[in-house]
mmCIF file of C-alpha atoms in Angstrom:
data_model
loop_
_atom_site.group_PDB
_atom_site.id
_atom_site.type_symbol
_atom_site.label_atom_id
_atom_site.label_comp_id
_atom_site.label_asym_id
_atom_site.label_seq_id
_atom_site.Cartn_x
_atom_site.Cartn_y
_atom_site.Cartn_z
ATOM 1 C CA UNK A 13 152.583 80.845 112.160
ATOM 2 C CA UNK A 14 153.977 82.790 115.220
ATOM 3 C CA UNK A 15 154.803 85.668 112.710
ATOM 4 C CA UNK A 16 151.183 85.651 111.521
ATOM 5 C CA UNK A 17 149.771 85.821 114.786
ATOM 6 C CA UNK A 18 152.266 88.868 115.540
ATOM 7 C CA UNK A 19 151.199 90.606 112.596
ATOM 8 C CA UNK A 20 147.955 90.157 113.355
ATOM 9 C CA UNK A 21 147.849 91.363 116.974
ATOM 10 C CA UNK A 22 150.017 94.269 115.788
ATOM 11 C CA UNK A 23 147.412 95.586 113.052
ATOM 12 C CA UNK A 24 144.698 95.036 115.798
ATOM 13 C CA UNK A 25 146.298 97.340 117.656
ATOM 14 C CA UNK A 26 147.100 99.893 114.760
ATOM 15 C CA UNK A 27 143.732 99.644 113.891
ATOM 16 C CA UNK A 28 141.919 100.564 117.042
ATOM 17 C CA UNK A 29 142.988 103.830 117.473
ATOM 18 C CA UNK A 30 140.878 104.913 114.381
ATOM 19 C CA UNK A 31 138.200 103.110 115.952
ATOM 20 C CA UNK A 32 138.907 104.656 119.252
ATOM 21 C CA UNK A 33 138.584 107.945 117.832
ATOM 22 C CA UNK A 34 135.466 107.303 115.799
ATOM 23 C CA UNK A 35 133.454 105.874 119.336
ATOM 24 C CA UNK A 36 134.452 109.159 120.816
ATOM 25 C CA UNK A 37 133.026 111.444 118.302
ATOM 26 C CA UNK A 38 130.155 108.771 118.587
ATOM 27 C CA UNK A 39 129.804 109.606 121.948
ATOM 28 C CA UNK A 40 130.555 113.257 121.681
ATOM 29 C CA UNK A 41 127.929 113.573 119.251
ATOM 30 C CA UNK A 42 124.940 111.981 121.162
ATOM 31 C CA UNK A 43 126.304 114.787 124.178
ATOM 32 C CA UNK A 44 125.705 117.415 121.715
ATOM 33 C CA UNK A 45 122.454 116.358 120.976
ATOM 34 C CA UNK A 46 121.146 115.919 124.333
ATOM 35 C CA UNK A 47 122.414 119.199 125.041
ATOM 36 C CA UNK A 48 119.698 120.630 123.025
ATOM 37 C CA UNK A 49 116.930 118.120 125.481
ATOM 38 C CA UNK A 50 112.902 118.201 123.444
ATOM 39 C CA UNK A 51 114.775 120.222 120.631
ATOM 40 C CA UNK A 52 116.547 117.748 119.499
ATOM 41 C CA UNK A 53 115.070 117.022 116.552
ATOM 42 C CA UNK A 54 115.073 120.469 115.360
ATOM 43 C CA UNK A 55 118.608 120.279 115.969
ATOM 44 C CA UNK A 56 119.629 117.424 113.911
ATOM 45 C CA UNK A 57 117.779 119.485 110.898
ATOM 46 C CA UNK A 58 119.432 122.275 111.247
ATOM 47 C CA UNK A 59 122.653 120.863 111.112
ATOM 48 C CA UNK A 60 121.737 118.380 108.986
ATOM 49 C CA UNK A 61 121.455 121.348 105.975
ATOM 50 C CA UNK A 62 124.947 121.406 105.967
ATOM 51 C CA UNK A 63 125.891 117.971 107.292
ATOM 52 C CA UNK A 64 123.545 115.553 105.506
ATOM 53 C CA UNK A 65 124.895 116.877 102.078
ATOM 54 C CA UNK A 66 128.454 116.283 103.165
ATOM 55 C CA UNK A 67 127.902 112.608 104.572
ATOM 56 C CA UNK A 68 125.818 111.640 101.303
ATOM 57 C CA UNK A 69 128.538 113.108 99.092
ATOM 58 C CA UNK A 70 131.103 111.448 100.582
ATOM 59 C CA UNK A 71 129.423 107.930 99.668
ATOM 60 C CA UNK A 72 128.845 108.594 96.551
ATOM 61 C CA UNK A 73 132.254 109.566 95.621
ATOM 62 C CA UNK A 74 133.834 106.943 97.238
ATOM 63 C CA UNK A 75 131.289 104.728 95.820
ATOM 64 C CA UNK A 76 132.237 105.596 92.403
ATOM 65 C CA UNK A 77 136.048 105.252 93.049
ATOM 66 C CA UNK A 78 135.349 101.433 93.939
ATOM 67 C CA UNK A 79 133.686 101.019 90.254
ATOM 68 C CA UNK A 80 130.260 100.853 91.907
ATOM 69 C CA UNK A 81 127.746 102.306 89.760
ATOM 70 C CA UNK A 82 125.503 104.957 91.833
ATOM 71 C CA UNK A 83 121.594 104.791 90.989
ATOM 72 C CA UNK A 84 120.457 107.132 93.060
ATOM 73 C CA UNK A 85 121.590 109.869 95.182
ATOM 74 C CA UNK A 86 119.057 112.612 98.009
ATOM 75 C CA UNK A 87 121.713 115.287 99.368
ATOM 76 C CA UNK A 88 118.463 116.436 101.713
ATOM 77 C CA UNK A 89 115.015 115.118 101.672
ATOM 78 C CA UNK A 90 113.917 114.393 105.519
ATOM 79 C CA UNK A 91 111.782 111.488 106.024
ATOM 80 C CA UNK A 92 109.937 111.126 109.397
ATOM 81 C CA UNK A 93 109.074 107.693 107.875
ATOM 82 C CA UNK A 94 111.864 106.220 107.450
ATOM 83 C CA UNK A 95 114.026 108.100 110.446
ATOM 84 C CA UNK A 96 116.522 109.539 107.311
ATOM 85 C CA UNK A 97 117.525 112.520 106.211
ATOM 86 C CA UNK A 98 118.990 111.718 102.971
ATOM 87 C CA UNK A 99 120.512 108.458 100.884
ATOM 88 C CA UNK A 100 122.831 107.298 98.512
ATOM 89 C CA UNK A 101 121.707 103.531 96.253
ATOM 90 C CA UNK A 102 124.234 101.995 94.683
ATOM 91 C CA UNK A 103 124.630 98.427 93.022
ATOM 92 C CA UNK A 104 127.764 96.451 93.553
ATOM 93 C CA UNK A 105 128.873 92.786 92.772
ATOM 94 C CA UNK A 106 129.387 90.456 95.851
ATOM 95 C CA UNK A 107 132.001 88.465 93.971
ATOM 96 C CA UNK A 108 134.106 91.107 93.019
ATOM 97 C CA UNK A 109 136.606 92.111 95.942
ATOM 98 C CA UNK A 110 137.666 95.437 94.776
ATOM 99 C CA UNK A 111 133.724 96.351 95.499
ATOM 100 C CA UNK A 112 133.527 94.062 99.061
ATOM 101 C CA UNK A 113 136.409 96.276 99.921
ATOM 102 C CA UNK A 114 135.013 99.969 98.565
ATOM 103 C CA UNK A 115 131.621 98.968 100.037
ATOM 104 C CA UNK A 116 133.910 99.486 103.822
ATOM 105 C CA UNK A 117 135.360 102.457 102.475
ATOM 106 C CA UNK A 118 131.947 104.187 101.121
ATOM 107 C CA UNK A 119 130.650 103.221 104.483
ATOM 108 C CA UNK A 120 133.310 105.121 106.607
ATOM 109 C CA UNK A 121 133.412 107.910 104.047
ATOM 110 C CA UNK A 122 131.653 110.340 105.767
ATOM 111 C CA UNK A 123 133.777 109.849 108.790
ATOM 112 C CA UNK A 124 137.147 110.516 106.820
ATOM 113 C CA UNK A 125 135.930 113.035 104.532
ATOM 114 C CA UNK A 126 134.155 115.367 107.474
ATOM 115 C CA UNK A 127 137.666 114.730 109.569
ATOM 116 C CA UNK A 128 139.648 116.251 106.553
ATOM 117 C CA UNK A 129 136.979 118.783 105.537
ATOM 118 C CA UNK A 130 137.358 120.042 108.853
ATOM 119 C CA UNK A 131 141.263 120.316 109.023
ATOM 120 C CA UNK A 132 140.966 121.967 105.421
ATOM 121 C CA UNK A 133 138.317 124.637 106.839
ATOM 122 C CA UNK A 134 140.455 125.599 110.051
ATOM 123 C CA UNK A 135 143.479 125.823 108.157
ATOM 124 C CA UNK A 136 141.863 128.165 105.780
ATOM 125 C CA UNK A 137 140.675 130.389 108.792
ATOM 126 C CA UNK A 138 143.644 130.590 110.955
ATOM 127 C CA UNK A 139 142.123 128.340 113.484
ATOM 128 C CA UNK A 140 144.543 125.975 115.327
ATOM 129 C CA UNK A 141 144.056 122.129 114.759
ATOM 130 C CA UNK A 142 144.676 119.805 117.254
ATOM 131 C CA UNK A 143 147.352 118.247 115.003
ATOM 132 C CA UNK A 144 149.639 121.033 116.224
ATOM 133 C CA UNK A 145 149.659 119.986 119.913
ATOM 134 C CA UNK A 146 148.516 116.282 120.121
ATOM 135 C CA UNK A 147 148.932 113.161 117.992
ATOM 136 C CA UNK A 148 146.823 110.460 118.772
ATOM 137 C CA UNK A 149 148.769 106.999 118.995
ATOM 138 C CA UNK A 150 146.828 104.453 121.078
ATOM 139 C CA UNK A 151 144.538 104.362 124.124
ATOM 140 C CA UNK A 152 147.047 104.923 126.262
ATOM 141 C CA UNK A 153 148.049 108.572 124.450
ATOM 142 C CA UNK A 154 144.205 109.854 126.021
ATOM 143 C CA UNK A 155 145.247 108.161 129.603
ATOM 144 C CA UNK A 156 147.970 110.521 130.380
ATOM 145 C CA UNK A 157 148.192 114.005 131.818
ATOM 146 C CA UNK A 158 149.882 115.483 128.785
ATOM 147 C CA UNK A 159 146.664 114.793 126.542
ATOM 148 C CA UNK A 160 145.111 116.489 129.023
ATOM 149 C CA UNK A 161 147.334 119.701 129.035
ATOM 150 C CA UNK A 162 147.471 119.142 125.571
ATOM 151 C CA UNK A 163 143.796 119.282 124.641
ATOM 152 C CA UNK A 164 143.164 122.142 127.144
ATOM 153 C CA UNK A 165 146.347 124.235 125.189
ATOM 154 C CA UNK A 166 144.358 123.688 121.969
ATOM 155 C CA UNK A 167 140.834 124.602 123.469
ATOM 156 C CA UNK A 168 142.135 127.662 124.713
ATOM 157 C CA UNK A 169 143.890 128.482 121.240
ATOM 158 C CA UNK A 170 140.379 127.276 119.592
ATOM 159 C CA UNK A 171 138.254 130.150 121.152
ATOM 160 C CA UNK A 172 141.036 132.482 121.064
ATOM 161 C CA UNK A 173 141.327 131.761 117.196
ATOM 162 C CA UNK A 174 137.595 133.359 117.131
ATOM 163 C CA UNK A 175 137.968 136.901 116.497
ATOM 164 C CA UNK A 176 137.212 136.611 112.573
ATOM 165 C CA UNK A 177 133.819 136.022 110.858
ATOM 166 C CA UNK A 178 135.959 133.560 108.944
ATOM 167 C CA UNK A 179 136.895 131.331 111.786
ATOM 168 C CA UNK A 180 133.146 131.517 113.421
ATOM 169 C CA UNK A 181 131.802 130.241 110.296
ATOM 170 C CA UNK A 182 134.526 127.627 110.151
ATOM 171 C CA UNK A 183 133.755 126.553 113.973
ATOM 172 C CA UNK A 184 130.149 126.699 113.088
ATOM 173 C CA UNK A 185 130.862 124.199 110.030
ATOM 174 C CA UNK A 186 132.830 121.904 111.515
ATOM 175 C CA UNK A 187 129.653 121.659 114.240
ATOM 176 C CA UNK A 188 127.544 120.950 111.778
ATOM 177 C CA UNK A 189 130.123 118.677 109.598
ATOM 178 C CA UNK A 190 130.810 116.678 112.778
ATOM 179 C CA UNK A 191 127.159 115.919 114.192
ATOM 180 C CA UNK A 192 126.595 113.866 110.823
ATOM 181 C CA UNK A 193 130.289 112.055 110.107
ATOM 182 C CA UNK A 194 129.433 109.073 111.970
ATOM 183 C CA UNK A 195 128.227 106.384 110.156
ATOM 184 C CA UNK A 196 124.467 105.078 110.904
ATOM 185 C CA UNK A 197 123.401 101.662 111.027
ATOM 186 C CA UNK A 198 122.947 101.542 107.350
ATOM 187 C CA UNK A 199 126.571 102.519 106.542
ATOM 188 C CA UNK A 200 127.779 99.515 109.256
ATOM 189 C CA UNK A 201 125.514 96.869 107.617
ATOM 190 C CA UNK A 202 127.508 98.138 104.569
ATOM 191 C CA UNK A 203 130.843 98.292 106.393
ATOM 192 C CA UNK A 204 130.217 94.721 107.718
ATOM 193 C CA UNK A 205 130.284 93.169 104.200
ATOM 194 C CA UNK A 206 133.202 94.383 103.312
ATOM 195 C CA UNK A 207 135.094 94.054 106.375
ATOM 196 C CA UNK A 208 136.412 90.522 106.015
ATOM 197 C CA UNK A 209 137.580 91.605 102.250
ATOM 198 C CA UNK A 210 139.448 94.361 104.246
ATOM 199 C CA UNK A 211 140.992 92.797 107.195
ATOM 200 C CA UNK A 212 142.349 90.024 104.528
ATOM 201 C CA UNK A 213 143.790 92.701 102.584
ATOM 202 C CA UNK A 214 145.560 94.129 105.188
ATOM 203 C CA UNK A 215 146.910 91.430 107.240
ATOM 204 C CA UNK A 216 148.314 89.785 104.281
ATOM 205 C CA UNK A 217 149.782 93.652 103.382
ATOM 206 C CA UNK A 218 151.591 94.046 107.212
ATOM 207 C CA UNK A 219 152.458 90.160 107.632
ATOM 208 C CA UNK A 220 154.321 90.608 104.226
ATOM 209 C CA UNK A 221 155.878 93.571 105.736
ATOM 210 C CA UNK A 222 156.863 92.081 108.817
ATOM 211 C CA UNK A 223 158.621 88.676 107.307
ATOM 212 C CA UNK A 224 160.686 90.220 104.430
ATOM 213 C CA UNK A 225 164.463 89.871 105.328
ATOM 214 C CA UNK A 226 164.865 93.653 105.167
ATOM 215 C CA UNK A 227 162.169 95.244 106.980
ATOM 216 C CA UNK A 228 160.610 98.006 105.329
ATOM 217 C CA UNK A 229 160.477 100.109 108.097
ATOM 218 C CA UNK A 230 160.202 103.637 106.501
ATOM 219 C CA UNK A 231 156.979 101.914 104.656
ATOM 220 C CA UNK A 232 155.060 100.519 108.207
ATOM 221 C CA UNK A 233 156.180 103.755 110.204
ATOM 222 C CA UNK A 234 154.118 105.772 107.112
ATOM 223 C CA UNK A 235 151.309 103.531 107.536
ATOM 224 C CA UNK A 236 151.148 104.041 110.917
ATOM 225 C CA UNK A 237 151.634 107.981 110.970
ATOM 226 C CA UNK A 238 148.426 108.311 108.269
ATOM 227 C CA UNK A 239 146.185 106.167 110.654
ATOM 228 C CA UNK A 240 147.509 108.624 113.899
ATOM 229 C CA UNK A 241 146.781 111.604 111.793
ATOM 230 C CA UNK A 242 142.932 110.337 110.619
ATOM 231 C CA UNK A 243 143.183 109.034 114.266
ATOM 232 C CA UNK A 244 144.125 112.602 115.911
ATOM 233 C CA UNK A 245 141.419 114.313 112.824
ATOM 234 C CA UNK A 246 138.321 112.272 113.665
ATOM 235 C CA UNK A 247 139.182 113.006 117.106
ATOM 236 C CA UNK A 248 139.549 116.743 117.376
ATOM 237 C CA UNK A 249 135.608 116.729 115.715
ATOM 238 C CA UNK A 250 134.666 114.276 118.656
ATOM 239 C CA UNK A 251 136.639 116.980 120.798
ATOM 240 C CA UNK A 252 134.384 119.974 119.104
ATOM 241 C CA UNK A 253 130.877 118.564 119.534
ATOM 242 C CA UNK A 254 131.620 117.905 122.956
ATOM 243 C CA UNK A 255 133.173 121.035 123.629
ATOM 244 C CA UNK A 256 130.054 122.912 122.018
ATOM 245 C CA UNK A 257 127.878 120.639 124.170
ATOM 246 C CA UNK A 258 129.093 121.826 127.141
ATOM 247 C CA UNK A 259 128.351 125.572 126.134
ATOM 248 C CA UNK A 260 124.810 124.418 125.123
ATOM 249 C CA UNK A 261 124.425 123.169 128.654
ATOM 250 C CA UNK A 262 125.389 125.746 130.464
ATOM 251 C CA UNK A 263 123.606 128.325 128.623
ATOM 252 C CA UNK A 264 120.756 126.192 129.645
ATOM 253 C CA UNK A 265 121.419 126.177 133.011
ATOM 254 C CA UNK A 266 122.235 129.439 133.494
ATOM 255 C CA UNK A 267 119.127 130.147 131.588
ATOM 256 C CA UNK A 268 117.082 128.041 133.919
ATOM 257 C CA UNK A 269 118.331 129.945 136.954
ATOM 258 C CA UNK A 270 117.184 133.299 135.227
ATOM 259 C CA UNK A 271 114.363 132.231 134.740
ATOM 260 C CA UNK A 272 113.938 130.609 138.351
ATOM 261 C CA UNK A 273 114.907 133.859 139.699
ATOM 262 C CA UNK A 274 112.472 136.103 138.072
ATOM 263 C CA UNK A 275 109.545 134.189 137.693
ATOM 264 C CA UNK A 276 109.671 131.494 141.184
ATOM 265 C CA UNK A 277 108.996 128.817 139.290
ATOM 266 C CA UNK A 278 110.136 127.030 135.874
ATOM 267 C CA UNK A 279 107.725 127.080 133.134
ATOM 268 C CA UNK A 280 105.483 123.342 133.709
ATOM 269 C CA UNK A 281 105.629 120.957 130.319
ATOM 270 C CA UNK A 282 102.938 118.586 129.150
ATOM 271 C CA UNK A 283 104.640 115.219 128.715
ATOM 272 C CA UNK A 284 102.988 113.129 126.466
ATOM 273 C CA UNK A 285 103.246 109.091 126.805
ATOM 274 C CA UNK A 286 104.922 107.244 123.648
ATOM 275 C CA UNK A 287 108.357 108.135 121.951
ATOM 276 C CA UNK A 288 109.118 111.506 120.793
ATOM 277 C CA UNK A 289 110.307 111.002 116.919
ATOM 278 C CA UNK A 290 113.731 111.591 115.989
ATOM 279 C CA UNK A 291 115.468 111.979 112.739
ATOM 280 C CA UNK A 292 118.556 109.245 112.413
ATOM 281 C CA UNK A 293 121.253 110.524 110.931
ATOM 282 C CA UNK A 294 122.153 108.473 108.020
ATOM 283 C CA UNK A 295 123.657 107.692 104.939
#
């Protein structure tokens, strides 16, 4: 029983550091967004063109690896209804588990697949991942001073790497790839129905691992060097939007101050009572 618990505390471990990763981008994506202030929801259509296709894609493929039979899929079709931007349907059996544990995978597809997509794209262009001078490992790999240095190496590499139309257009993707990889509230309901499937799965996979007589070490240390690298890949898009968020700003600031400058006073804006509406983006 002591082994089980080990295990168990061991793979929560393992497993947060994907989850770290995905609430920073989380975070780093509602920065981006508020970067833009009353034109937000232009924003989130415009990179929604590029993004929304992606994120519905990615369920529906992974939907379809599971066995799950897709009914129904909208690459683009905003809906101020609604709050979506596009959708995927699919019908899958409760009692079967390979589909309670594909529905956790379709859910987080979007995540993994715009990671990946990204890596693929700066590779293509020449443009430096973050791969190359951090590895994410736990919490305690952002606490130190060498993530710092680290991150701040690869930034500087990032906008260094810009010099071709082929690595703007790959920055420019990966903005609008990473402002629609998280999952929405749809996808977690999904997620959630699956997850107990999952975590099953998993701990029975690593508690097996940890009580055979001869430890398969090579076979855990791989497990745990994918999860760091999807760890370190859903990160550096977390690390982009907030990055690009931080230019929007300070264009508008500096913009501000021009216009402060020349004119004595900012422009006034009519503020009108009620919530403004915004697109969700979703899957």
């Amino acid at each position: 029983m002591d082994e089980l618990k080990q295990a168990a505390i061991e793979l929560g471990w393992i497993l947060s550091v994907p989850a770290l990763a995905a609430c920073v981008l989380w975070g780093a994506n509602e920065l981006y967004y508020r970067s833009f202030g009353r034109h937000k929801a232009r924003a989130i259509l415009t990179t929604g063109l590029v993004g929304t296709p992606i994120h519905e894609l990615a369920h529906a493929i992974t939907a379809m690896v599971f066995g799950m039979k897709v009914t129904e899929v909208v690459f683009f079709r905003p809906d101020p209804v609604s709050q979506t931007l596009g959708y995927v349907n699919y019908r899958y059996n409760p009692t079967n588990i390979v589909h309670r544990i594909g529905m956790v995978f379709t859910g987080l597809a979007p995540l993994l697949f715009g990671a990946y997509l990204v890596y693929i794209l700066f590779a293509l262009a020449e443009v430096p991942n973050l791969h190359t001078f951090f590895l994410l490992t736990d919490y305690r790999s952002l606490s130190g001073g060498d993530a710092l240095t680290a991150v701040g190496e690869w930034g500087v590499a990032l906008f260094a790497s810009l010099n071709t139309w082929q690595a703007i257009m790959a920055a420019l993707l990966a903005v609008m790839i990473g402002a629609h990889s998280t999952p929405s509230k749809a996808d977690l309901k999904g997620c959630l129905r699956g997850a107990a499937a999952v975590l099953a799965v998993l701990l029975a996979y690593w508690s097996v691992m940890k009580m055979l007589p001869s430890q398969p070490e090579l076979l855990i240390g791989k497990s745990i060097e994918v999860l760091n690298h999807v760890s370190t890949a859903i990160l550096q898009l977390a690390l982009i939007s907030s990055l690009f968020a931080l230019l929007l700003s300070a264009a508008g600031f500096a913009l501000s101050k021009v216009i402060w400058r020349r004119g004595g006073n900012l422009p006034m804006e009519e503020e009108k009572s009620g919530n403004p509406l915004e697109l969700s983006k979703m899957g």
